[in-house]
PDB file of C-alpha atoms and ligand atoms in Angstrom:
ATOM      1  CA  UNK R 767      35.369   9.168  84.746  1.00 44.00           C
ATOM      2  CA  UNK R 768      39.138   8.914  85.041  1.00 47.00           C
ATOM      3  CA  UNK R 769      41.593  11.399  83.607  1.00 44.00           C
ATOM      4  CA  UNK R 770      42.719   8.720  81.159  1.00 46.00           C
ATOM      5  CA  UNK R 771      39.174   8.053  79.970  1.00 47.00           C
ATOM      6  CA  UNK R 772      38.651  11.782  79.466  1.00 46.00           C
ATOM      7  CA  UNK R 773      41.857  11.854  77.432  1.00 42.00           C
ATOM      8  CA  UNK R 774      40.697   8.956  75.268  1.00 45.00           C
ATOM      9  CA  UNK R 775      37.230  10.370  74.744  1.00 43.00           C
ATOM     10  CA  UNK R 776      37.953  13.988  74.062  1.00 42.00           C
ATOM     11  CA  UNK R 777      41.209  14.125  72.207  1.00 42.00           C
ATOM     12  CA  UNK R 778      41.861  13.380  68.574  1.00 38.00           C
ATOM     13  CA  UNK R 779      45.559  12.985  69.321  1.00 42.00           C
ATOM     14  CA  UNK R 780      46.658   9.344  68.844  1.00 45.00           C
ATOM     15  CA  UNK R 781      46.270   7.378  72.062  1.00 46.00           C
ATOM     16  CA  UNK R 782      49.968   6.616  72.376  1.00 44.00           C
ATOM     17  CA  UNK R 783      50.797  10.303  72.077  1.00 43.00           C
ATOM     18  CA  UNK R 784      48.267  11.262  74.740  1.00 41.00           C
ATOM     19  CA  UNK R 785      49.501   8.513  76.971  1.00 41.00           C
ATOM     20  CA  UNK R 786      53.096   9.512  76.726  1.00 38.00           C
ATOM     21  CA  UNK R 787      52.514  13.199  77.162  1.00 33.00           C
ATOM     22  CA  UNK R 788      49.437  13.659  79.339  1.00 36.00           C
ATOM     23  CA  UNK R 789      48.439  10.521  81.196  1.00 35.00           C
ATOM     24  CA  UNK R 790      50.964   9.399  83.804  1.00 34.00           C
ATOM     25  CA  UNK R 791      48.857   6.380  84.813  1.00 33.00           C
ATOM     26  CA  UNK R 792      48.873   5.028  81.248  1.00 33.00           C
ATOM     27  CA  UNK R 793      51.698   2.526  81.725  1.00 31.00           C
ATOM     28  CA  UNK R 794      50.049   0.777  84.667  1.00 30.00           C
ATOM     29  CA  UNK R 795      46.442   0.724  83.420  1.00 37.00           C
ATOM     30  CA  UNK R 796      44.986  -1.723  80.911  1.00 43.00           C
ATOM     31  CA  UNK R 797      45.366   1.123  78.442  1.00 52.00           C
ATOM     32  CA  UNK R 798      49.107   0.615  78.739  1.00 56.00           C
ATOM     33  CA  UNK R 799      48.810  -1.846  75.890  1.00 73.00           C
ATOM     34  CA  UNK R 800      46.168   0.042  73.934  1.00 90.00           C
ATOM     35  CA  UNK R 801      47.452   0.565  70.441  1.00 97.00           C
ATOM     36  CA  UNK R 802      46.236   1.689  67.058  1.00 98.00           C
ATOM     37  CA  UNK R 803      47.108   0.127  63.738  1.00 98.00           C
ATOM     38  CA  UNK R 804      46.463   0.688  60.065  1.00 98.00           C
ATOM     39  CA  UNK R 805      44.555  -2.021  58.231  1.00 99.00           C
ATOM     40  CA  UNK R 806      43.687  -1.633  54.555  1.00 99.00           C
ATOM     41  CA  UNK R 807      41.557  -3.718  52.232  1.00 99.00           C
ATOM     42  CA  UNK R 808      43.602  -3.709  49.033  1.00 99.00           C
ATOM     43  CA  UNK R 809      42.064  -3.246  45.552  1.00 99.00           C
ATOM     44  CA  UNK R 810      41.592  -7.002  45.018  1.00 98.00           C
ATOM     45  CA  UNK R 811      39.753  -7.271  48.340  1.00 99.00           C
ATOM     46  CA  UNK R 812      37.471  -4.382  47.399  1.00 99.00           C
ATOM     47  CA  UNK R 813      36.808  -5.828  43.918  1.00 98.00           C
ATOM     48  CA  UNK R 814      36.012  -9.211  45.433  1.00 98.00           C
ATOM     49  CA  UNK R 815      33.503  -7.648  47.878  1.00 98.00           C
ATOM     50  CA  UNK R 816      35.512  -8.743  50.912  1.00 98.00           C
ATOM     51  CA  UNK R 817      35.299  -5.423  52.795  1.00 99.00           C
ATOM     52  CA  UNK R 818      32.501  -6.647  55.058  1.00 98.00           C
ATOM     53  CA  UNK R 819      34.160  -9.984  55.822  1.00 98.00           C
ATOM     54  CA  UNK R 820      37.399  -8.270  56.776  1.00 98.00           C
ATOM     55  CA  UNK R 821      35.745  -5.628  58.968  1.00 98.00           C
ATOM     56  CA  UNK R 822      33.695  -8.356  60.642  1.00 98.00           C
ATOM     57  CA  UNK R 823      36.798 -10.170  61.849  1.00 98.00           C
ATOM     58  CA  UNK R 824      38.182  -7.099  63.586  1.00 98.00           C
ATOM     59  CA  UNK R 825      34.806  -6.250  65.097  1.00 98.00           C
ATOM     60  CA  UNK R 826      34.148  -9.733  66.402  1.00 98.00           C
ATOM     61  CA  UNK R 827      37.616  -9.943  67.891  1.00 98.00           C
ATOM     62  CA  UNK R 828      36.746  -6.910  70.009  1.00 98.00           C
ATOM     63  CA  UNK R 829      38.773  -4.171  68.362  1.00 98.00           C
ATOM     64  CA  UNK R 830      37.412  -0.671  67.971  1.00 98.00           C
ATOM     65  CA  UNK R 831      37.169   1.096  64.622  1.00 98.00           C
ATOM     66  CA  UNK R 832      38.417   4.669  65.004  1.00 98.00           C
ATOM     67  CA  UNK R 833      38.864   5.670  61.351  1.00 98.00           C
ATOM     68  CA  UNK R 834      37.760   4.413  57.945  1.00 98.00           C
ATOM     69  CA  UNK R 835      37.595   5.647  54.348  1.00 98.00           C
ATOM     70  CA  UNK R 836      37.302   4.365  50.790  1.00 98.00           C
ATOM     71  CA  UNK R 837      39.843   6.072  48.603  1.00 98.00           C
ATOM     72  CA  UNK R 838      41.860   5.856  45.450  1.00 98.00           C
ATOM     73  CA  UNK R 839      45.418   5.766  46.757  1.00 98.00           C
ATOM     74  CA  UNK R 840      47.912   8.055  45.046  1.00 98.00           C
ATOM     75  CA  UNK R 841      51.330   6.908  43.863  1.00 98.00           C
ATOM     76  CA  UNK R 842      52.791   9.501  46.224  1.00 98.00           C
ATOM     77  CA  UNK R 843      51.201   7.989  49.320  1.00 98.00           C
ATOM     78  CA  UNK R 844      52.026   4.474  48.153  1.00 98.00           C
ATOM     79  CA  UNK R 845      55.663   5.285  47.473  1.00 98.00           C
ATOM     80  CA  UNK R 846      55.945   6.542  51.074  1.00 98.00           C
ATOM     81  CA  UNK R 847      53.940   3.642  52.427  1.00 98.00           C
ATOM     82  CA  UNK R 848      56.136   1.075  50.655  1.00 98.00           C
ATOM     83  CA  UNK R 849      59.352   3.102  50.876  1.00 98.00           C
ATOM     84  CA  UNK R 850      61.323   0.201  52.377  1.00 98.00           C
ATOM     85  CA  UNK R 851      60.432  -2.039  49.427  1.00 98.00           C
ATOM     86  CA  UNK R 852      61.361   0.419  46.659  1.00 98.00           C
ATOM     87  CA  UNK R 853      64.382  -1.597  45.509  1.00 98.00           C
ATOM     88  CA  UNK R 854      62.576  -4.940  45.420  1.00 98.00           C
ATOM     89  CA  UNK R 855      61.928  -6.463  42.004  1.00 98.00           C
ATOM     90  CA  UNK R 856      58.185  -6.692  42.697  1.00 98.00           C
ATOM     91  CA  UNK R 857      57.882  -3.002  43.665  1.00 98.00           C
ATOM     92  CA  UNK R 858      56.616  -1.622  40.300  1.00 98.00           C
ATOM     93  CA  UNK R 859      53.976  -4.365  40.099  1.00 98.00           C
ATOM     94  CA  UNK R 860      53.019  -3.723  43.728  1.00 98.00           C
ATOM     95  CA  UNK R 861      52.379  -0.032  43.030  1.00 98.00           C
ATOM     96  CA  UNK R 862      50.383  -0.867  39.860  1.00 98.00           C
ATOM     97  CA  UNK R 863      48.291  -3.290  41.907  1.00 98.00           C
ATOM     98  CA  UNK R 864      47.686  -0.798  44.696  1.00 98.00           C
ATOM     99  CA  UNK R 865      46.537   1.971  42.322  1.00 98.00           C
ATOM    100  CA  UNK R 866      44.378  -0.389  40.253  1.00 98.00           C
ATOM    101  CA  UNK R 867      41.230   0.473  42.229  1.00 98.00           C
ATOM    102  CA  UNK R 868      39.964   1.852  45.512  1.00 98.00           C
ATOM    103  CA  UNK R 869      41.230   0.693  48.874  1.00 98.00           C
ATOM    104  CA  UNK R 870      39.520   0.843  52.254  1.00 99.00           C
ATOM    105  CA  UNK R 871      41.866   2.283  54.854  1.00 99.00           C
ATOM    106  CA  UNK R 872      40.993   1.731  58.505  1.00 98.00           C
ATOM    107  CA  UNK R 873      42.438   2.417  61.904  1.00 98.00           C
ATOM    108  CA  UNK R 874      41.662  -0.167  64.581  1.00 98.00           C
ATOM    109  CA  UNK R 875      42.341   0.295  68.266  1.00 98.00           C
ATOM    110  CA  UNK R 876      42.715  -2.155  71.123  1.00 98.00           C
ATOM    111  CA  UNK R 877      44.952  -4.228  73.335  1.00 96.00           C
ATOM    112  CA  UNK R 878      47.951  -5.441  71.332  1.00 97.00           C
ATOM    113  CA  UNK R 879      46.133  -4.687  68.097  1.00 98.00           C
ATOM    114  CA  UNK R 880      49.335  -4.388  66.036  1.00 98.00           C
ATOM    115  CA  UNK R 881      50.516  -7.919  66.782  1.00 98.00           C
ATOM    116  CA  UNK R 882      47.025  -9.413  66.842  1.00 98.00           C
ATOM    117  CA  UNK R 883      46.074  -7.935  63.493  1.00 98.00           C
ATOM    118  CA  UNK R 884      49.221  -9.321  61.878  1.00 98.00           C
ATOM    119  CA  UNK R 885      48.271 -12.757  63.218  1.00 98.00           C
ATOM    120  CA  UNK R 886      44.704 -12.310  61.936  1.00 99.00           C
ATOM    121  CA  UNK R 887      45.976 -11.230  58.505  1.00 99.00           C
ATOM    122  CA  UNK R 888      48.451 -14.112  58.181  1.00 98.00           C
ATOM    123  CA  UNK R 889      51.698 -14.631  56.302  1.00 98.00           C
ATOM    124  CA  UNK R 890      52.603 -12.232  53.491  1.00 98.00           C
ATOM    125  CA  UNK R 891      52.706 -15.146  51.064  1.00 98.00           C
ATOM    126  CA  UNK R 892      49.123 -16.349  50.777  1.00 98.00           C
ATOM    127  CA  UNK R 893      50.372 -19.845  49.989  1.00 98.00           C
ATOM    128  CA  UNK R 894      51.956 -19.960  53.474  1.00 98.00           C
ATOM    129  CA  UNK R 895      49.083 -18.238  55.288  1.00 98.00           C
ATOM    130  CA  UNK R 896      47.244 -20.525  57.677  1.00 98.00           C
ATOM    131  CA  UNK R 897      43.547 -21.318  57.299  1.00 98.00           C
ATOM    132  CA  UNK R 898      41.621 -19.040  59.635  1.00 98.00           C
ATOM    133  CA  UNK R 899      43.718 -16.030  58.727  1.00 99.00           C
ATOM    134  CA  UNK R 900      42.346 -13.473  56.281  1.00 99.00           C
ATOM    135  CA  UNK R 901      44.981 -14.214  53.661  1.00 99.00           C
ATOM    136  CA  UNK R 902      44.738 -17.949  54.360  1.00 98.00           C
ATOM    137  CA  UNK R 903      40.985 -17.919  53.814  1.00 98.00           C
ATOM    138  CA  UNK R 904      40.635 -15.444  50.962  1.00 98.00           C
ATOM    139  CA  UNK R 905      43.776 -15.475  48.794  1.00 98.00           C
ATOM    140  CA  UNK R 906      46.117 -17.801  46.950  1.00 98.00           C
ATOM    141  CA  UNK R 907      49.039 -15.653  45.749  1.00 98.00           C
ATOM    142  CA  UNK R 908      51.437 -13.209  47.406  1.00 98.00           C
ATOM    143  CA  UNK R 909      50.781 -10.569  44.746  1.00 98.00           C
ATOM    144  CA  UNK R 910      47.045 -10.436  45.550  1.00 98.00           C
ATOM    145  CA  UNK R 911      46.881 -10.898  49.294  1.00 98.00           C
ATOM    146  CA  UNK R 912      43.780  -8.711  49.881  1.00 98.00           C
ATOM    147  CA  UNK R 913      44.785  -6.874  53.035  1.00 99.00           C
ATOM    148  CA  UNK R 914      47.473  -4.770  54.674  1.00 99.00           C
ATOM    149  CA  UNK R 915      48.283  -4.442  58.377  1.00 98.00           C
ATOM    150  CA  UNK R 916      51.090  -2.445  59.993  1.00 98.00           C
ATOM    151  CA  UNK R 917      53.895  -4.674  61.230  1.00 98.00           C
ATOM    152  CA  UNK R 918      55.037  -2.768  64.357  1.00 98.00           C
ATOM    153  CA  UNK R 919      53.819  -0.006  66.652  1.00 97.00           C
ATOM    154  CA  UNK R 920      56.305   2.472  65.181  1.00 97.00           C
ATOM    155  CA  UNK R 921      55.295   1.623  61.627  1.00 98.00           C
ATOM    156  CA  UNK R 922      51.624   1.846  62.618  1.00 98.00           C
ATOM    157  CA  UNK R 923      52.104   5.369  63.929  1.00 98.00           C
ATOM    158  CA  UNK R 924      53.843   6.421  60.710  1.00 98.00           C
ATOM    159  CA  UNK R 925      51.287   4.719  58.447  1.00 98.00           C
ATOM    160  CA  UNK R 926      48.283   6.133  60.313  1.00 98.00           C
ATOM    161  CA  UNK R 927      49.596   9.667  59.946  1.00 98.00           C
ATOM    162  CA  UNK R 928      50.331   9.025  56.265  1.00 98.00           C
ATOM    163  CA  UNK R 929      46.800   7.810  55.462  1.00 98.00           C
ATOM    164  CA  UNK R 930      44.711   9.851  57.910  1.00 98.00           C
ATOM    165  CA  UNK R 931      44.461  13.428  59.114  1.00 98.00           C
ATOM    166  CA  UNK R 932      44.198  13.446  62.886  1.00 96.00           C
ATOM    167  CA  UNK R 933      40.684  14.954  62.670  1.00 98.00           C
ATOM    168  CA  UNK R 934      39.538  11.851  60.749  1.00 98.00           C
ATOM    169  CA  UNK R 935      40.211   9.637  63.777  1.00 98.00           C
ATOM    170  CA  UNK R 936      37.397   9.396  66.279  1.00 97.00           C
ATOM    171  CA  UNK R 937      38.026   8.735  69.949  1.00 96.00           C
ATOM    172  CA  UNK R 938      34.915   7.100  71.353  1.00 96.00           C
ATOM    173  CA  UNK R 939      33.910   4.700  74.066  1.00 95.00           C
ATOM    174  CA  UNK R 940      32.445   1.276  73.289  1.00 95.00           C
ATOM    175  CA  UNK R 941      29.631   0.157  75.565  1.00 95.00           C
ATOM    176  CA  UNK R 942      31.179  -3.318  75.922  1.00 94.00           C
ATOM    177  CA  UNK R 943      34.566  -2.044  77.070  1.00 94.00           C
ATOM    178  CA  UNK R 944      34.153  -3.555  80.548  1.00 93.00           C
ATOM    179  CA  UNK R 945      33.266  -6.933  79.049  1.00 94.00           C
ATOM    180  CA  UNK R 946      36.426  -6.964  76.951  1.00 96.00           C
ATOM    181  CA  UNK R 947      38.978  -5.618  79.417  1.00 95.00           C
ATOM    182  CA  UNK R 948      39.752  -6.049  83.076  1.00 85.00           C
ATOM    183  CA  UNK R 949      39.278  -2.617  84.614  1.00 72.00           C
TER     184      UNK R 949
HETATM  185  N1  UDP Y1862      54.659  -8.459  47.755  1.00 93.02           N
HETATM  186  C1  UDP Y1862      54.689  -9.049  46.506  1.00 93.02           C
HETATM  187  N2  UDP Y1862      55.676  -9.969  46.239  1.00 93.02           N
HETATM  188  C2  UDP Y1862      56.608 -10.328  47.164  1.00 93.02           C
HETATM  189  C3  UDP Y1862      56.566  -9.720  48.442  1.00 93.02           C
HETATM  190  C4  UDP Y1862      55.579  -8.783  48.701  1.00 93.02           C
HETATM  191  O1  UDP Y1862      53.873  -8.747  45.653  1.00 93.02           O
HETATM  192  O2  UDP Y1862      57.471 -11.176  46.869  1.00 93.02           O
HETATM  193  C5  UDP Y1862      53.623  -7.458  48.046  1.00 93.02           C
HETATM  194  C6  UDP Y1862      52.459  -8.043  48.848  1.00 93.02           C
HETATM  195  O3  UDP Y1862      51.268  -7.399  48.400  1.00 93.02           O
HETATM  196  C7  UDP Y1862      52.784  -7.595  50.257  1.00 93.02           C
HETATM  197  C8  UDP Y1862      53.380  -6.224  49.987  1.00 93.02           C
HETATM  198  O4  UDP Y1862      54.165  -6.405  48.827  1.00 93.02           O
HETATM  199  O5  UDP Y1862      51.646  -7.571  51.081  1.00 93.02           O
HETATM  200  C9  UDP Y1862      54.221  -5.652  51.096  1.00 93.02           C
HETATM  201  O6  UDP Y1862      55.228  -6.573  51.425  1.00 93.02           O
HETATM  202  P1  UDP Y1862      55.621  -6.850  52.937  1.00 93.02           P
HETATM  203  O7  UDP Y1862      56.877  -7.647  52.936  1.00 93.02           O
HETATM  204  O8  UDP Y1862      55.617  -5.564  53.691  1.00 93.02           O
HETATM  205  O9  UDP Y1862      54.455  -7.807  53.431  1.00 93.02           O
HETATM  206  P2  UDP Y1862      53.211  -7.542  54.398  1.00 93.02           P
HETATM  207  O10 UDP Y1862      53.676  -6.614  55.487  1.00 93.02           O
HETATM  208  O11 UDP Y1862      52.099  -6.945  53.572  1.00 93.02           O
HETATM  209  O12 UDP Y1862      52.833  -8.898  54.925  1.00 93.02           O
HETATM  210 MG1   MG Y1863      54.719  -4.818  55.451  1.00 93.02          MG
END
C-alpha cells in the first residue's frame, strides 16, 4: 500500500490537507484531483422523501460518502453558511426555509466532485435547471430547490468544517476504486 493510500485510510484530516502537508506525490497521482464537497438535502427534500433519490445519484456516479447526518440546522450555522447572501432580499425567507425541518448533510469525495456535484444539482433557479439534474427533476421554484452543493473547493472546505467535526468524517477505501480510476 502506498504512502498516499495509508494517508487516505488512516487519517481523519481532510484529504486536501493531508495531500498538501504530508503526501508529496499527491499532485501527480490520480488523487491530485480528489476533492470533498458538502451536499445537503434541504428541508423540502427531506419532507418530500427525496433523500434516497439524491444519495443514489452520487453513489451511482461513483462518488464516495465520507460523512452523513440528519440534523436540525441552527440559525447560527445557517447564518455562517449563507453569510455572503445576508444582504439579499430573500435571505430572511431562506433562513426560515432552512430551519423549517431537518436537513441531511453529507460529505462526498471523488475526482472533481465539487464541479461535478454542481452540475448534478443544476441551476440555482429550478425553472432554469436542466432535466436530468436534481433540481431539474425534482423542483419547480428557486425558493424550494431541494439540495445544496458547495460551489468551489475553498467554499467546500469551509462548509465541511462548519457542518462536520473532523472525527465525523470517515476515510475508507471502496472496493471498486480500481474500476473507477486509472491507477
Ligand atoms: N435563493 C432564493 N432566492 C433567490 C436566490 C437564492 O431563495 O433569488 C436560495 C436558494 O435556496 C439557493 C440559496 O438561496 O439555493 C443559496 O443561493 P445561491 O446563490 O448560493 O445558490 P446555490 O449555490 O444554492 O445554487
Ligand atoms: Mg451557493
